[in-house]
Short mmCIF file of C-alpha atoms in Angstrom, two decimals:
data_model
loop_
_atom_site.label_atom_id
_atom_site.label_comp_id
_atom_site.label_asym_id
_atom_site.label_seq_id
_atom_site.Cartn_x
_atom_site.Cartn_y
_atom_site.Cartn_z
CA MET A 197 -2.83 5.34 25.04
CA THR A 198 -5.82 4.04 22.77
CA PRO A 199 -5.62 4.25 19.23
CA GLN A 200 -7.58 7.57 18.95
CA SER A 201 -5.73 8.99 21.03
CA ALA A 202 -2.41 8.55 19.27
CA GLU A 203 -4.07 10.02 16.30
CA ASN A 204 -4.73 13.03 17.67
CA LEU A 205 -1.08 13.27 19.10
CA ASP A 206 2.08 14.93 17.33
CA THR A 207 4.97 12.47 17.80
CA PRO A 208 8.84 13.28 17.76
CA ARG A 209 8.77 10.89 15.74
CA GLY A 210 6.48 11.77 13.63
CA LEU A 211 7.17 15.23 13.34
CA ALA A 212 10.81 14.19 12.14
CA PHE A 213 10.12 12.00 9.28
CA ALA A 214 7.52 14.71 8.12
CA VAL A 215 9.51 17.71 8.38
CA THR A 216 12.44 15.58 6.83
CA ALA A 217 10.60 14.28 3.97
CA TYR A 218 8.89 17.96 2.82
CA LEU A 219 12.45 19.35 3.58
CA LEU A 220 13.83 16.79 0.33
CA TRP A 221 10.99 17.79 -1.88
CA GLY A 222 12.08 21.72 -1.05
CA PHE A 223 15.70 20.38 -2.56
CA LEU A 224 14.48 18.19 -4.91
CA PRO A 225 15.13 21.26 -7.51
CA LEU A 226 18.80 21.75 -6.78
CA TYR A 227 18.96 18.43 -7.82
CA MET A 228 16.35 18.56 -10.94
CA LYS A 229 18.48 21.30 -12.08
CA ALA A 230 21.31 19.73 -12.09
CA LEU A 231 19.97 17.29 -14.89
CA SER A 232 18.28 19.82 -16.98
CA HIS A 233 20.30 19.68 -19.91
CA ILE A 234 18.45 16.47 -20.19
CA PRO A 235 14.81 15.68 -21.90
CA ALA A 236 12.41 15.18 -19.20
CA ALA A 237 11.15 12.20 -20.75
CA GLU A 238 14.46 10.75 -19.91
CA ILE A 239 14.51 12.16 -16.83
CA VAL A 240 10.90 10.40 -15.32
CA VAL A 241 12.10 6.55 -16.93
CA HIS A 242 15.40 6.85 -14.51
CA ARG A 243 12.86 8.33 -11.52
CA VAL A 244 10.63 5.02 -12.07
CA ILE A 245 13.27 1.86 -12.79
CA TRP A 246 15.78 3.33 -10.02
CA SER A 247 12.70 3.76 -7.35
CA VAL A 248 12.05 -0.26 -7.78
CA PRO A 249 14.70 -1.66 -6.03
CA VAL A 250 14.54 1.15 -3.58
CA ALA A 251 11.40 1.02 -2.33
CA GLY A 252 11.48 -3.27 -3.42
CA ALA A 253 14.37 -3.60 -0.98
CA LEU A 254 12.25 -1.63 1.97
CA LEU A 255 9.56 -3.51 1.55
CA ILE A 256 11.79 -6.92 1.92
CA VAL A 257 13.57 -5.17 5.07
CA LEU A 258 9.29 -4.56 6.45
CA ARG A 259 8.46 -8.27 5.15
CA ARG A 260 5.49 -6.73 3.46
CA THR A 261 5.32 -8.57 0.10
CA ARG A 262 2.94 -10.71 0.45
CA ASP A 263 0.35 -7.50 0.32
CA LEU A 264 2.29 -6.44 -2.98
CA GLN A 265 1.45 -9.99 -4.42
CA ALA A 266 -1.83 -10.21 -3.40
CA ALA A 267 -2.60 -6.62 -5.32
CA LEU A 268 -0.50 -8.25 -8.41
CA LYS A 269 -3.42 -10.84 -8.69
CA ASN A 270 -6.53 -8.70 -8.17
CA PRO A 271 -7.87 -6.84 -11.12
CA ARG A 272 -9.52 -4.21 -9.27
CA MET A 273 -6.69 -3.12 -7.22
CA LEU A 274 -4.17 -3.24 -10.63
CA GLY A 275 -6.86 -0.99 -12.61
CA MET A 276 -6.79 1.42 -9.83
CA ALA A 277 -2.89 1.31 -9.45
CA CYS A 278 -2.93 1.96 -13.21
CA ILE A 279 -4.57 5.49 -12.69
CA THR A 280 -2.42 6.49 -10.05
CA ALA A 281 0.92 5.49 -11.41
CA VAL A 282 -0.28 7.03 -14.86
CA LEU A 283 -0.93 10.81 -13.07
CA ILE A 284 2.25 10.42 -10.98
CA SER A 285 4.14 10.13 -13.94
CA VAL A 286 2.54 12.93 -15.58
CA ASN A 287 3.05 14.95 -12.20
CA TRP A 288 6.66 13.80 -12.52
CA GLY A 289 6.87 14.79 -15.93
CA ILE A 290 5.31 18.91 -15.61
CA TYR A 291 7.72 19.02 -12.25
CA VAL A 292 10.82 17.88 -14.23
CA TRP A 293 10.57 19.65 -17.50
CA SER A 294 9.43 23.31 -15.49
CA ILE A 295 12.56 23.24 -13.15
CA ALA A 296 14.65 22.76 -16.68
CA ALA A 297 12.64 25.43 -18.11
CA GLY A 298 12.86 28.36 -15.68
CA ARG A 299 9.44 27.83 -14.50
CA ALA A 300 9.71 26.86 -10.86
CA LEU A 301 7.81 29.60 -9.70
CA ASP A 302 5.14 27.68 -11.55
CA ALA A 303 5.65 25.22 -9.93
CA ALA A 304 5.78 26.70 -6.49
CA LEU A 305 2.35 27.88 -6.72
CA GLY A 306 1.04 24.66 -7.87
CA TYR A 307 1.84 23.27 -4.87
CA TYR A 308 0.79 25.88 -2.78
CA ILE A 309 -2.85 25.55 -4.49
CA ASN A 310 -2.98 21.87 -4.26
CA PRO A 311 -4.33 21.12 -0.65
CA LEU A 312 -7.44 23.59 -1.55
CA PHE A 313 -8.03 22.37 -5.08
CA SER A 314 -8.10 19.11 -2.55
CA ILE A 315 -11.22 20.48 -0.81
CA ALA A 316 -13.02 21.95 -3.77
CA LEU A 317 -12.26 18.14 -5.57
CA GLY A 318 -13.65 16.45 -2.48
CA ALA A 319 -16.41 18.80 -2.71
CA LEU A 320 -17.53 17.99 -6.04
CA LEU A 321 -16.72 14.59 -6.08
CA LEU A 322 -17.28 13.55 -2.31
CA ARG A 323 -19.95 16.08 -1.69
CA GLU A 324 -17.95 16.86 1.69
CA PRO A 325 -19.41 20.31 2.99
CA LEU A 326 -17.88 23.38 2.21
CA ASN A 327 -17.54 25.73 5.19
CA LYS A 328 -17.51 29.23 4.49
CA ALA A 329 -13.43 29.86 5.13
CA GLN A 330 -12.92 27.05 2.76
CA VAL A 331 -15.18 28.63 0.22
CA ALA A 332 -13.78 31.80 0.43
CA ALA A 333 -10.05 30.25 0.16
CA VAL A 334 -11.12 28.34 -3.19
CA VAL A 335 -12.45 31.45 -4.58
CA LEU A 336 -9.45 33.77 -3.73
CA ALA A 337 -6.91 30.71 -5.63
CA ALA A 338 -9.11 31.28 -8.51
CA ALA A 339 -9.11 34.98 -8.35
CA ALA A 340 -5.23 34.31 -8.46
CA VAL A 341 -4.61 31.98 -11.40
CA LEU A 342 -7.19 34.85 -13.50
CA VAL A 343 -4.81 37.20 -12.19
CA LEU A 344 -1.70 35.29 -13.44
CA THR A 345 -3.66 34.14 -16.87
CA LEU A 346 -4.80 37.89 -17.58
CA GLU A 347 -1.70 39.39 -17.25
CA ALA A 348 0.16 36.63 -19.29
CA GLY A 349 -2.33 36.13 -21.58
CA ARG A 350 -2.28 32.35 -20.98
CA VAL A 351 -3.11 29.70 -18.83
CA PRO A 352 -0.49 28.73 -16.63
CA TRP A 353 -0.81 25.41 -17.07
CA VAL A 354 2.61 24.27 -15.09
CA ALA A 355 0.34 25.71 -11.85
CA ILE A 356 -2.39 23.79 -13.23
CA GLY A 357 -1.72 20.57 -14.20
CA LEU A 358 0.75 19.95 -11.10
CA THR A 359 -2.16 20.79 -8.97
CA LEU A 360 -4.87 18.43 -11.37
CA SER A 361 -2.42 15.72 -11.88
CA TRP A 362 -1.05 15.78 -8.07
CA GLY A 363 -5.10 16.10 -6.51
CA PHE A 364 -5.99 13.36 -8.82
CA TYR A 365 -3.42 11.25 -7.64
CA ALA A 366 -3.96 11.54 -3.66
CA PHE A 367 -7.89 11.52 -4.00
CA PHE A 368 -8.01 7.92 -6.39
CA LYS A 369 -4.32 6.93 -3.70
CA LYS A 370 -7.15 6.96 -1.11
CA SER A 371 -9.40 3.95 -2.78
CA LEU A 372 -6.60 1.88 -3.17
CA PRO A 373 -6.40 -0.46 -0.51
CA ILE A 374 -3.24 -1.33 0.17
CA GLY A 375 -0.27 0.05 2.46
CA PRO A 376 1.65 3.22 1.15
CA ASN A 377 5.36 1.99 0.93
CA GLN A 378 3.26 -0.74 -1.21
CA GLY A 379 1.47 1.27 -3.20
CA PHE A 380 4.28 2.80 -4.50
CA LEU A 381 6.15 -0.24 -5.56
CA LEU A 382 2.86 -0.99 -7.20
CA GLU A 383 2.95 2.12 -9.37
CA VAL A 384 6.32 1.90 -10.09
CA LEU A 385 6.33 -1.61 -11.16
CA ILE A 386 3.61 -0.88 -13.28
CA LEU A 387 5.25 1.91 -15.10
CA LEU A 388 8.52 -0.31 -15.33
CA ALA A 389 7.95 -1.99 -18.67
CA PRO A 390 7.60 0.65 -20.67
CA ALA A 391 10.28 2.36 -19.10
CA LEU A 392 12.73 0.40 -19.78
CA GLY A 393 11.08 0.03 -23.20
CA TYR A 394 12.28 3.79 -23.88
CA PHE A 395 15.44 3.61 -22.03
CA SER A 396 16.06 0.42 -24.84
CA TYR A 397 14.90 2.36 -27.51
CA LEU A 398 17.36 5.70 -26.48
CA THR A 399 20.09 3.29 -25.81
CA VAL A 400 19.52 1.49 -29.31
CA ALA A 401 19.07 5.30 -31.02
CA GLY A 402 22.49 6.30 -29.64
CA THR A 403 20.84 9.44 -27.42
CA SER A 404 20.22 7.59 -23.98
CA SER A 405 21.97 10.24 -21.55
CA PHE A 406 23.08 7.14 -19.13
CA GLY A 407 26.08 6.53 -20.02
CA SER A 408 27.40 9.68 -21.77
CA SER A 409 29.83 10.64 -18.44
CA VAL A 410 30.02 10.02 -15.24
CA THR A 411 28.39 12.92 -13.80
CA ASP A 412 25.05 12.53 -15.54
CA THR A 413 25.40 8.44 -15.00
CA LEU A 414 25.43 9.02 -11.47
CA LEU A 415 22.90 11.34 -10.98
CA LEU A 416 20.10 9.50 -13.66
CA LEU A 417 21.14 6.47 -10.89
CA GLY A 418 20.46 8.56 -7.94
CA CYS A 419 17.02 9.90 -9.71
CA GLY A 420 15.52 6.36 -7.49
CA VAL A 421 16.52 7.46 -4.13
CA VAL A 422 15.54 11.22 -4.25
CA THR A 423 11.73 10.00 -5.74
CA ALA A 424 11.25 6.85 -3.07
CA VAL A 425 12.83 8.36 -0.13
CA PRO A 426 10.85 11.54 0.31
CA LEU A 427 7.99 9.61 -0.07
CA ILE A 428 8.39 6.45 1.61
CA VAL A 429 9.58 9.36 4.59
CA TYR A 430 6.62 10.89 4.48
CA ALA A 431 4.07 8.01 4.62
CA ASN A 432 5.26 6.91 7.60
CA GLY A 433 5.48 10.53 9.21
CA ALA A 434 1.73 11.17 7.92
CA LYS A 435 0.96 7.95 10.22
CA LEU A 436 2.33 9.86 13.14
CA VAL A 437 1.24 13.10 13.11
CA ARG A 438 -1.67 15.04 13.32
CA LEU A 439 -3.67 15.98 10.10
CA SER A 440 -3.78 19.53 11.07
CA THR A 441 0.24 19.48 11.52
CA MET A 442 0.38 17.66 8.06
CA GLY A 443 -1.67 20.82 6.67
CA ILE A 444 0.84 23.07 8.51
CA LEU A 445 4.12 21.42 7.38
CA GLN A 446 2.85 20.48 3.34
CA TYR A 447 3.82 24.41 2.86
CA ILE A 448 7.56 24.11 3.49
CA ALA A 449 8.10 22.26 0.31
CA PRO A 450 6.55 25.21 -2.44
CA THR A 451 8.33 27.64 -0.07
CA MET A 452 11.36 26.39 -0.39
CA ILE A 453 10.86 26.24 -4.20
CA MET A 454 10.02 29.48 -4.57
CA LEU A 455 12.82 30.64 -2.66
CA ALA A 456 15.13 28.40 -4.40
CA ALA A 457 13.06 30.14 -7.94
CA VAL A 458 14.18 33.58 -7.09
CA LEU A 459 17.27 33.34 -5.38
CA LEU A 460 19.36 30.62 -6.82
CA PHE A 461 18.16 30.15 -10.40
CA GLY A 462 17.32 34.60 -11.02
CA GLU A 463 13.23 33.79 -12.11
CA GLU A 464 11.26 37.12 -12.17
CA PHE A 465 8.78 37.00 -9.53
CA GLY A 466 6.61 39.86 -11.36
CA ARG A 467 4.00 41.81 -10.81
CA ALA A 468 1.45 39.42 -11.48
CA ARG A 469 3.31 36.85 -9.27
CA MET A 470 3.52 39.85 -6.26
CA ILE A 471 -0.33 40.18 -6.55
CA ALA A 472 -0.97 36.18 -7.09
CA PHE A 473 1.02 34.96 -4.59
CA PRO A 474 0.08 36.79 -1.36
CA MET A 475 -3.65 35.83 -2.72
CA ILE A 476 -2.95 32.17 -2.58
CA TRP A 477 -1.03 32.52 1.08
CA ALA A 478 -4.03 34.69 2.13
CA ALA A 479 -6.05 31.30 0.90
CA LEU A 480 -3.71 29.07 2.79
CA VAL A 481 -4.10 31.00 6.04
CA ILE A 482 -8.45 30.87 5.84
CA TYR A 483 -7.88 27.23 5.17
CA THR A 484 -5.80 26.26 7.54
CA VAL A 485 -6.26 28.21 10.72
CA PRO A 486 -10.03 26.70 11.37
CA MET A 487 -8.73 23.60 10.37
CA VAL A 488 -5.68 24.34 13.46
CA ARG A 489 -8.97 25.60 15.42
CA GLN A 490 -10.78 22.24 14.89
CA MET A 491 -8.32 20.27 15.22
CA ARG A 492 -7.12 20.98 19.07
CA LYS A 493 -10.69 20.94 20.05
CA ARG A 494 -11.22 17.30 19.51
CA PRO A 495 -10.54 15.41 22.29
CA GLY A 496 -7.06 13.17 23.39
#
C-alpha cells in the first residue's frame, strides 16, 4: 500500500483512537464538575503539572526525546511553542470555569463553532478559497452567535473565547515543526515554571486545595491523565483516519457536553439556544457534507 493510499483510508485502529479521544473529551465535564468548588486557575495549574510526567513517560517509552531536546535548543521553535502554550492554557481556563459556573452549554457551542471558525481563519490568514457551502456555513454560524447576543444582551464570550483560543491554537500548532506528542510535552514544560510558582504561592498562603482532602488531592492528581491522554490518543488517531472522518467525529464531544449540561447539570436550553443551536447544526451539515463527498471522490 502506498503512503498516499494509506492516508485516504480509515483504519480500525485509527477509528478506535479517534472515537476514544472524543468520548474522553465528552466525559471530561463530569470530571471537571467534581472539581467545581476549586478555582479554575488552580485546576489549570494541576492540569499542567501532572501532564508533564504522563507526556514525558510516553516519549521515553516511544524513544522520541531527541526531537524535544532539539526543540529546546531552537529559539524560533521555543517562541512558537510559547504562543501555543499560552493559547491552550487560556482555553483550559475558560473551559474549566464554564463547567463550574453552569455554562457548559456555552462550552458546547464554542466547540461546535470551532471548525467553522477554522475555515474562516484559513481564508483570512492563509488566503484559502472558500466555496459557496463554506461561506454559507460561516454566515449561518455568525448569525447564530448574533441571535444569542441579542437575546442575552451580551456577547456569549465563553463560546467565542473557546472558539478563538482553540482555533488559533490549532492554527499555530500546524506551524510547529515537531510531532504532536513532543509538541504537547514542550508546551506543558513551558507552562511548568509559572504553574509551580502559583502552586507554591497557594501552598504558602494556605489556600491550596491540594492536600485539603483525599478526594480533592486524587482528583487534582488525575488532572494530568484526563488532560494528556485524550490529546495523545487523538494525535495518534488523526494519522490513521481520513480528514473527512475526523471532521465528522469531532462533533461527538460537544454533543456529549450539551447532553450533560441539559440532562445532568440542569442547565436551561432556553429560546435563544433553541434557535441558535439548530442554526449551528445546519451550518455544520452544510460544511461537512461537501467535504465528505470530495474526500470520497479522491483516488485510493
